XYZ file of C-alpha atoms in Angstrom:
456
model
C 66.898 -2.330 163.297
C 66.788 -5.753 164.336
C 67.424 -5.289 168.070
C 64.456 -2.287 167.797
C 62.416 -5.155 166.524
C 63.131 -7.620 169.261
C 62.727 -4.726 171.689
C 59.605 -4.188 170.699
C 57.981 -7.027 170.044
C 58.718 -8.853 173.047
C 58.680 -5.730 175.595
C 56.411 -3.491 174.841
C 53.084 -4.558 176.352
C 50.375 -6.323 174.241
C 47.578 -3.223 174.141
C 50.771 -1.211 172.073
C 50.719 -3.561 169.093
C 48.639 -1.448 166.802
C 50.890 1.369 167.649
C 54.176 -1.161 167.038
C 52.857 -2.263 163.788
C 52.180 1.631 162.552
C 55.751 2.063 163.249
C 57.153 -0.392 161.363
C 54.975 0.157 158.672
C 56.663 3.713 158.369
C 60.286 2.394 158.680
C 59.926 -0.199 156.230
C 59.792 -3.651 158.356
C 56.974 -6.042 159.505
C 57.637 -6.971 162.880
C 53.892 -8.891 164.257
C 52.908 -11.109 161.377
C 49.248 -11.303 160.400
C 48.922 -14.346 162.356
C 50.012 -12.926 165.920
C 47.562 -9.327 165.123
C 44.751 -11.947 164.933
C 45.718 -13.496 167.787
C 45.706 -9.715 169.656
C 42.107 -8.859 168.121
C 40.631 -12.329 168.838
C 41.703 -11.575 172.629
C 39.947 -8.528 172.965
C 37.108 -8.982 170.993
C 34.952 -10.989 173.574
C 31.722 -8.568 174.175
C 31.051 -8.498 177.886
C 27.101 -7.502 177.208
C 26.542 -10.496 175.353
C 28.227 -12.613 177.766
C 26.108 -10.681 180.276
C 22.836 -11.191 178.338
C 23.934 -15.434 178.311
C 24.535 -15.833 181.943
C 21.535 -13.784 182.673
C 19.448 -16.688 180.042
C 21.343 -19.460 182.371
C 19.883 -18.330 185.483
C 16.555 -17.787 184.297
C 16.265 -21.365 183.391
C 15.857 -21.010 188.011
C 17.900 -23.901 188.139
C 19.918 -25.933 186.153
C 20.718 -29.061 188.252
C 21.121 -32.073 186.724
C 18.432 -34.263 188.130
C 16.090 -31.504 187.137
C 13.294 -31.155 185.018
C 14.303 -32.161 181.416
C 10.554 -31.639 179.698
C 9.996 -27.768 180.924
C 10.780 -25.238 177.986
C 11.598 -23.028 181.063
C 13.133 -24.661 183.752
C 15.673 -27.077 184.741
C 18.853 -28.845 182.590
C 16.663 -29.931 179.861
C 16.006 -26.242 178.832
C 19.186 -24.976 179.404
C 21.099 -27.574 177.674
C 18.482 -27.231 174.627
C 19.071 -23.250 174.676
C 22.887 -23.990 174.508
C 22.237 -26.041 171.281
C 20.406 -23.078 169.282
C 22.509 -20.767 170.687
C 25.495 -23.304 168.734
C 23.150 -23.587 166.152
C 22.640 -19.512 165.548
C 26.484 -19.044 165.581
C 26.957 -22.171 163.097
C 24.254 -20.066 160.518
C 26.481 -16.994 160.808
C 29.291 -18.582 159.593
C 27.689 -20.778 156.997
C 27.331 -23.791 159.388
C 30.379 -24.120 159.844
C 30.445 -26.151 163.241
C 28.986 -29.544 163.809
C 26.414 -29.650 166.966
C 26.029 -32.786 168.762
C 25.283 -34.382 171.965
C 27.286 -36.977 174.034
C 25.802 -38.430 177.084
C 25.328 -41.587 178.791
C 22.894 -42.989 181.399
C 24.727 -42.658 184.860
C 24.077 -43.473 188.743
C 26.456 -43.212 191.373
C 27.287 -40.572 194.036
C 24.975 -38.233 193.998
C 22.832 -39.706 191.391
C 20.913 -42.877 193.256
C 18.410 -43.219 189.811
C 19.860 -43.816 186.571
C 19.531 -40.658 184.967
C 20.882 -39.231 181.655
C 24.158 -36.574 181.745
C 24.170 -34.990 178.320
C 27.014 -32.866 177.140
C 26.422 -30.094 174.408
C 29.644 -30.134 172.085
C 30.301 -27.778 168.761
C 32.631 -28.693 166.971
C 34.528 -26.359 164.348
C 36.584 -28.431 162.377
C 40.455 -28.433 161.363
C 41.540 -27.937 157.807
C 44.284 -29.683 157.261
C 44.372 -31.729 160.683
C 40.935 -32.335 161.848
C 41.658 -35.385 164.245
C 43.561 -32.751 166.437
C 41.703 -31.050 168.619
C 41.915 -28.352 171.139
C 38.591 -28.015 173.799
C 36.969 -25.066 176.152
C 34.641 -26.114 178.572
C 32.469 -25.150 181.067
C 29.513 -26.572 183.219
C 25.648 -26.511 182.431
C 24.622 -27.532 185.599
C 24.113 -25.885 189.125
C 23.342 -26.706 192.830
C 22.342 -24.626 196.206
C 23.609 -26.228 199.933
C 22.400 -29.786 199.551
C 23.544 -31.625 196.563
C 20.339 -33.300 195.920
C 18.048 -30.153 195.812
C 17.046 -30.646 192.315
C 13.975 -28.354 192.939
C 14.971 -24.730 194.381
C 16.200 -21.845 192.722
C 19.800 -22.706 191.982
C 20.883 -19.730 189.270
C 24.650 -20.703 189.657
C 25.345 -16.938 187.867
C 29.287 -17.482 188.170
C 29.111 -21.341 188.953
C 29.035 -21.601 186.433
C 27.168 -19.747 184.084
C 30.161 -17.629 183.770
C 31.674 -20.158 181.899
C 28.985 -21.731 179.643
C 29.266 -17.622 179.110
C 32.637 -17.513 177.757
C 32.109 -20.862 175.471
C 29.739 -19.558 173.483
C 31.617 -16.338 173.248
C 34.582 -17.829 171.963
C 32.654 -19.795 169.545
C 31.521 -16.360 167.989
C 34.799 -14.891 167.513
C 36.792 -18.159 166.408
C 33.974 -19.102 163.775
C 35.069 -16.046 161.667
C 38.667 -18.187 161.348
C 39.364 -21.422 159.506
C 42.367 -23.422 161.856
C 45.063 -26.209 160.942
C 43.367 -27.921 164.128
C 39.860 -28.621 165.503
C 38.178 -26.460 168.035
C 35.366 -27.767 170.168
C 33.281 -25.760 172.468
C 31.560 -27.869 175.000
C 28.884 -27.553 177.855
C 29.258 -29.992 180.436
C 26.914 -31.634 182.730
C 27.101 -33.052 186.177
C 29.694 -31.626 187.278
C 28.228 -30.922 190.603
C 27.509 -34.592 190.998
C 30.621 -35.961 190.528
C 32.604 -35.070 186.905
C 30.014 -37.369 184.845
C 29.849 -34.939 182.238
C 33.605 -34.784 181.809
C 34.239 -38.313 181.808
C 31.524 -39.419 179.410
C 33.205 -36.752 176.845
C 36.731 -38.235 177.622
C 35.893 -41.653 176.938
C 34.194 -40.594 173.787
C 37.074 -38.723 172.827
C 39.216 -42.092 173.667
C 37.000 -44.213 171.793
C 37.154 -41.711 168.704
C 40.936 -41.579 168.778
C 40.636 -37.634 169.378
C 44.361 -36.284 169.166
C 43.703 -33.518 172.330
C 46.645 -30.860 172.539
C 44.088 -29.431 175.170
C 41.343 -29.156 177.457
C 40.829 -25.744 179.183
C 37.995 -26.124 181.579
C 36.768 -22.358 182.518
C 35.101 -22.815 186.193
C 34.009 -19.881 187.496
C 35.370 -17.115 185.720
C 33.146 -13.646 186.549
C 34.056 -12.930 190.380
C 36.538 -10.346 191.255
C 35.784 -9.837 195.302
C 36.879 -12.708 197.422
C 35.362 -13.349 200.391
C 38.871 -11.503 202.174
C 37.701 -7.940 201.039
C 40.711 -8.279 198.003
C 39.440 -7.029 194.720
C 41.263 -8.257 191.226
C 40.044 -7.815 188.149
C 43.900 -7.942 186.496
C 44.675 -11.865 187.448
C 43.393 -15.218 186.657
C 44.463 -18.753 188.032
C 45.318 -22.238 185.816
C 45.611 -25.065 187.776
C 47.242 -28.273 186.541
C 48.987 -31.806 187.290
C 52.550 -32.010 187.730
C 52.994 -35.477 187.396
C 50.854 -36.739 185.043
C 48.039 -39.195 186.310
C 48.165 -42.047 183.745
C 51.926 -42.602 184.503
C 52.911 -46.252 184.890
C 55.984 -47.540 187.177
C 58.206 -47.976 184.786
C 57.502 -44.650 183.574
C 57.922 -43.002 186.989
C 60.674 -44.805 187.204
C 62.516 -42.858 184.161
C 61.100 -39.542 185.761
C 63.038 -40.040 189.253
C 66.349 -40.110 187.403
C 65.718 -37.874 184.397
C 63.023 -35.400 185.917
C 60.126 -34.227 184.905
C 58.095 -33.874 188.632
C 57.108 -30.588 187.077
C 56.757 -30.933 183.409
C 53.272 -32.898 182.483
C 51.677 -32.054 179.418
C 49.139 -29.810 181.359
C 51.351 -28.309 183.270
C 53.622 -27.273 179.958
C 50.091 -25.982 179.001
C 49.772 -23.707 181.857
C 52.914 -22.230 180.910
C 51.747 -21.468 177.061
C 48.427 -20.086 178.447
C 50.503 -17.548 181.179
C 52.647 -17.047 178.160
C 49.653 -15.834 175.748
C 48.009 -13.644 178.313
C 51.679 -12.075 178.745
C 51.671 -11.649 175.062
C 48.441 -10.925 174.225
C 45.743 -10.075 177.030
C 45.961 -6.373 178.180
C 46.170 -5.751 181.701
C 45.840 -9.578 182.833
C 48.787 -11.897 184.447
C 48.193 -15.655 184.749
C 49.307 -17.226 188.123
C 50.122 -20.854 186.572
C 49.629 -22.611 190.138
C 51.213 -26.252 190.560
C 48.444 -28.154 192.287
C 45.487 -30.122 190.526
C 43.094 -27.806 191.390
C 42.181 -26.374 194.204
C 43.056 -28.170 198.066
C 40.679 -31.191 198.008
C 38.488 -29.962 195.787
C 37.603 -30.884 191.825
C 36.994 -29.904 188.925
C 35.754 -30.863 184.849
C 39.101 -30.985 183.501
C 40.299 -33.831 186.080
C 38.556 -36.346 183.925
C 40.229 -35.898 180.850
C 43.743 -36.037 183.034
C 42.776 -39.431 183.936
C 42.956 -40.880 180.577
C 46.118 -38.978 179.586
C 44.750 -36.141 177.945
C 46.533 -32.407 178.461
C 44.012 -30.274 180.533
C 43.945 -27.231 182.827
C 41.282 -25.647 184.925
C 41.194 -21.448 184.008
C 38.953 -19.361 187.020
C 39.384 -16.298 188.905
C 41.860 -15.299 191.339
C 39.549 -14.457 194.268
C 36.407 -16.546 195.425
C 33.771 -15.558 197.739
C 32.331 -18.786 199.316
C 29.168 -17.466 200.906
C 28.092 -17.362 196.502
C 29.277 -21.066 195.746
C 26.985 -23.790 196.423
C 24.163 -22.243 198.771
C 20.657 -21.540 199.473
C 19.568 -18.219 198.854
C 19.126 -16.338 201.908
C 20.546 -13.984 204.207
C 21.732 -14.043 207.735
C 23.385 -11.250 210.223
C 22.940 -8.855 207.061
C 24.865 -11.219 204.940
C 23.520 -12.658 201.586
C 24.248 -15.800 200.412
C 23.828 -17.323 196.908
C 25.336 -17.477 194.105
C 22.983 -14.169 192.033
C 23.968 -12.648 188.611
C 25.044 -8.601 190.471
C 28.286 -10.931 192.108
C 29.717 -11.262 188.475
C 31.595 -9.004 186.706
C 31.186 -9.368 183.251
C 34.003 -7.474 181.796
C 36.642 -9.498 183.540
C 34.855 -12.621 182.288
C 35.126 -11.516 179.125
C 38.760 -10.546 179.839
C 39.441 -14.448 180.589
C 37.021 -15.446 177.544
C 39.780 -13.590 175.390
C 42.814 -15.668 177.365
C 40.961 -18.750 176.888
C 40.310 -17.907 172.730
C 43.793 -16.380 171.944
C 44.643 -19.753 173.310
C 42.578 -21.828 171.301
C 43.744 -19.749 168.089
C 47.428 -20.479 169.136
C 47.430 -23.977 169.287
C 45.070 -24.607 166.539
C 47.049 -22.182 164.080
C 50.191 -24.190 165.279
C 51.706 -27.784 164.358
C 51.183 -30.081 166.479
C 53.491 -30.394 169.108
C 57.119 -32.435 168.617
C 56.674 -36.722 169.335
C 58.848 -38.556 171.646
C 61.287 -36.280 172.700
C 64.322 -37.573 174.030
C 67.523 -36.358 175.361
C 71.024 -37.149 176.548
C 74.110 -35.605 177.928
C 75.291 -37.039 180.827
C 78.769 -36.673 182.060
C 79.111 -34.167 178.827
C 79.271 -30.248 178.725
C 76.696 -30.020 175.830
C 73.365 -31.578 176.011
C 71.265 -33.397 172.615
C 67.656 -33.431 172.163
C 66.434 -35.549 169.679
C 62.329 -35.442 168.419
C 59.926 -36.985 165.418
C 58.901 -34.282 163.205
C 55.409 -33.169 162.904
C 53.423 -32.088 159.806
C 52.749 -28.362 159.067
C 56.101 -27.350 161.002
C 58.679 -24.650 159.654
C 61.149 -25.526 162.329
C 61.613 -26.309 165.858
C 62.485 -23.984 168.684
C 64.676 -25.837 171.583
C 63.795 -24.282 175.513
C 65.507 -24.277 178.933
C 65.472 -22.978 182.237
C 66.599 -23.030 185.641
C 65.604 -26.535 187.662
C 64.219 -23.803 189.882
C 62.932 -21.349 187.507
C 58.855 -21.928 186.451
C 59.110 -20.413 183.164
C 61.326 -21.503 180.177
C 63.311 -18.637 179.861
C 65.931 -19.264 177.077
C 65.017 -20.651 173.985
C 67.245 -21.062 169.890
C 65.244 -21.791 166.752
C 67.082 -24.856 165.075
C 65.508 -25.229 161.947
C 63.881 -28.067 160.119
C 65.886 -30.990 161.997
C 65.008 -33.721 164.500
C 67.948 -33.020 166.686
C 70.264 -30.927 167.772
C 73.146 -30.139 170.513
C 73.424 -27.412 172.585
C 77.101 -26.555 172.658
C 78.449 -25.349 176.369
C 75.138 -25.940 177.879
C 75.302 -28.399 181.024
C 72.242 -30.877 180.796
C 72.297 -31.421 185.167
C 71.831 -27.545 185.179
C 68.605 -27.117 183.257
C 65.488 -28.544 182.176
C 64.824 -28.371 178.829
C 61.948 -28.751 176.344
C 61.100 -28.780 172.512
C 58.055 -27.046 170.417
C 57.135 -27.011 167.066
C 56.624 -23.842 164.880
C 54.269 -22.620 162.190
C 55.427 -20.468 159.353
C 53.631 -17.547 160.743
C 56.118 -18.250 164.261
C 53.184 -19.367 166.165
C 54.969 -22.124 168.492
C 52.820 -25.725 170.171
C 53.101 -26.222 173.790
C 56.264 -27.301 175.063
C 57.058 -30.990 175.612
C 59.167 -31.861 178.217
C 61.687 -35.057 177.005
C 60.580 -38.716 177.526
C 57.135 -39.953 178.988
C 56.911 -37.141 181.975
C 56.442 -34.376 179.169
C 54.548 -36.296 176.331
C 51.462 -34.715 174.197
């Protein structure tokens, strides 16, 4: 019976679970706890008409650039960042106000901004229970543009860039408000992005100067398209980007990583991996494409901020991106129509990502947090050691290794409530290995990598 379980659990694909857990109802054993069912239900519970009916509000605001209008009640960022607060403020009376709405801004010039003008970020917060300093982020961005940068005055509806992902925010915020976590969850709408990241920095150095524990940042850019501009349609794949080596690394530190690896092993890249993982697990008919660059070649995005003063984050889109809809006037020439318009989206995969990004929110809030300074040794040895500080909430620790060439961790033991422990027979120059912390219910943290490559 306990091989059938495995079997089961672990190969039988996600959209089977209710079926699985009738099963072993009738033969007498429990094989997905209550925990991992939520964690199915939350990821296909995102509604794509009401993420249709928000992106549709976004671009009727006609533009939403950031040195828009902030007094219209119609038009511009002002309105659509006040329309993202009640919508916050609807879904925080619906489950007894649970979330705390605020605002964090700054006034900013720069690149793209010659006046000093005032970036404002919309941030919910729904707070941890028993670790409330810990917190786990989606994002996505407010604002829009057309072809020149500075147009602050046409029609700029940015439908899937990037209402798309304001979109999915607020959607998650509905379904993860019926839950209490371990960890806090904060649902964010960033501004001036298209300006140059303000938005995303003035939220990372408030989370900085509020001592914010972040396990992780997934910024959701552009999440509704399915036809690229190459003809390919894909509604069954999304991309994560992340950092391999992680940005705030000192010499000394990069140092350690040239002997002892790590090259591929940040923090936000471990968090790729446990977001590919939960789509495996839980997202029906969706496979991640964890993709080792930044972000896109030479080009940015929201979560690059937080990277840059050491925080874990990830940028989540679409697979497939049709250029003549990002970043341009509307208009059409030789029978082609440019602009980024609400009939390019498809709301049903958005929603399909919303679910990736919530399941993965649940996850890591539900879970401890993950294992402190890792270490490990085994040189000239056949069995390798890795040694860890334990973290509150966890049942025990699972140990993980893989192939150096291998991008997935593909072998992993449960060790039980220790800080260390040897792998017998198990050659540390042949692997890279990893720790993660583990609830009661089995829900596991992100990986850490050993020493300062892989630290959360």
């Amino acid at each position: 019976m306990g091989n059938l379980a495995i079997y089961l659990r672990y190969v039988v694909a996600p959209h089977m679970l209710n079926l699985i857990i009738t099963i072993s109802a009738l033969l007498g054993t429990v094989i997905v706890s209550a925990t991992e069912q939520d964690l199915y239900q939350i990821a296909i519970a995102p509604s794509s008409k009401r993420i249709a009916n928000d992106i549709q509000t976004l671009v009727d605001f006609g533009t939403r650039h950031t040195l828009s209008s902030t007094q219209s009640n119609s038009r511009g960022i002002g309105a659509a960042r006040r329309w993202l607060a009640s919508e916050f403020e609807e879904i925080s009376e619906n489950c007894g106000h649970c979330l705390e709405i605020i605002t964090v801004g700054d006034i900013v010039s720069g690149q793209r901004i010659p006046n000093p003008t005032e970036v404002v970020n919309v941030v919910a917060i729904l707070r941890g229970v028993e670790d409330p300093n810990r917190f786990v982020i989606m994002s996505g961005d407010i604002d829009s543009r057309v072809s020149d940068p500075m147009d602050a005055e046409s029609d700029s509806p940015g439908a899937n860039d990037n209402a798309s992902g304001v979109a999915g925010v607020l959607e998650a915020a509905r379904i993860l408000t019926k839950h209490k976590f371990k960890a806090s969850i904060a649902f964010v709408g960033l501004s001036g992005e298209e300006q140059g990241l303000y938005g995303g920095a003035i939220l990372a150095n408030y989370a900085v100067e509020k001592k914010w524990n972040i396990d992780a940042v997934l910024n959701n850019d552009m999440i509704g398209n399915i036809t690229g501009q190459n003809g390919v349609v894909n509604n069954t794949s999304a991309r994560v980007f992340s950092e391999g080596t992680r940005h705030t690394e000192t010499e000394e530190e990069a140092r350690i990583r040239r002997f002892q690896g790590g090259e591929v092993d940040s923090a936000s890249r471990n968090l790729a991996r446990y977001i590919k993982r939960v789509g495996d697990q839980y997202v029906p008919n969706l496979d991640v494409m964890v993709v080792y660059r930044l972000d896109r070649f030479a080009r940015g995005g929201h979560h690059r901020p937080f990277n840059e003063v050491g925080f874990p984050a990830v940028r989540i889109m679409e697979t497939n991106e049709n250029y003549t809809q990002q970043h341009q006037d509307l208009r059409e020439e030789h029978g082609v129509y440019f602009g980024d318009t609400i009939e390019h989206v498809d709301f049903k995969y958005a929603a399909k990502i919303t679910g990736l990004n919530a399941a993965t929110l649940a996850s890591i809030a539900w879970a401890p947090a993950p294992p402190q300074s890792v270490t490990i040794r085994g040189q000239v040895s056949s069995d390798t050691t890795l040694s860890w500080n334990k973290v509150a909430g966890a049942a025990h620790y699972r140990l993980h290794w893989r192939l150096t060439t291998s991008p997935s961790w593909d072998y992993h033991r449960d060790v039980g409530d220790v800080d260390t422990f040897t792998l017998d027979n198990i050659i540390i120059d042949n692997y890279y290995f990893g720790v993660s912390s583990v609830s009661e219910k089995g829900l596991g943290s992100p990986v850490v990598f050993p020493g300062p490559a892989g630290a959360f």
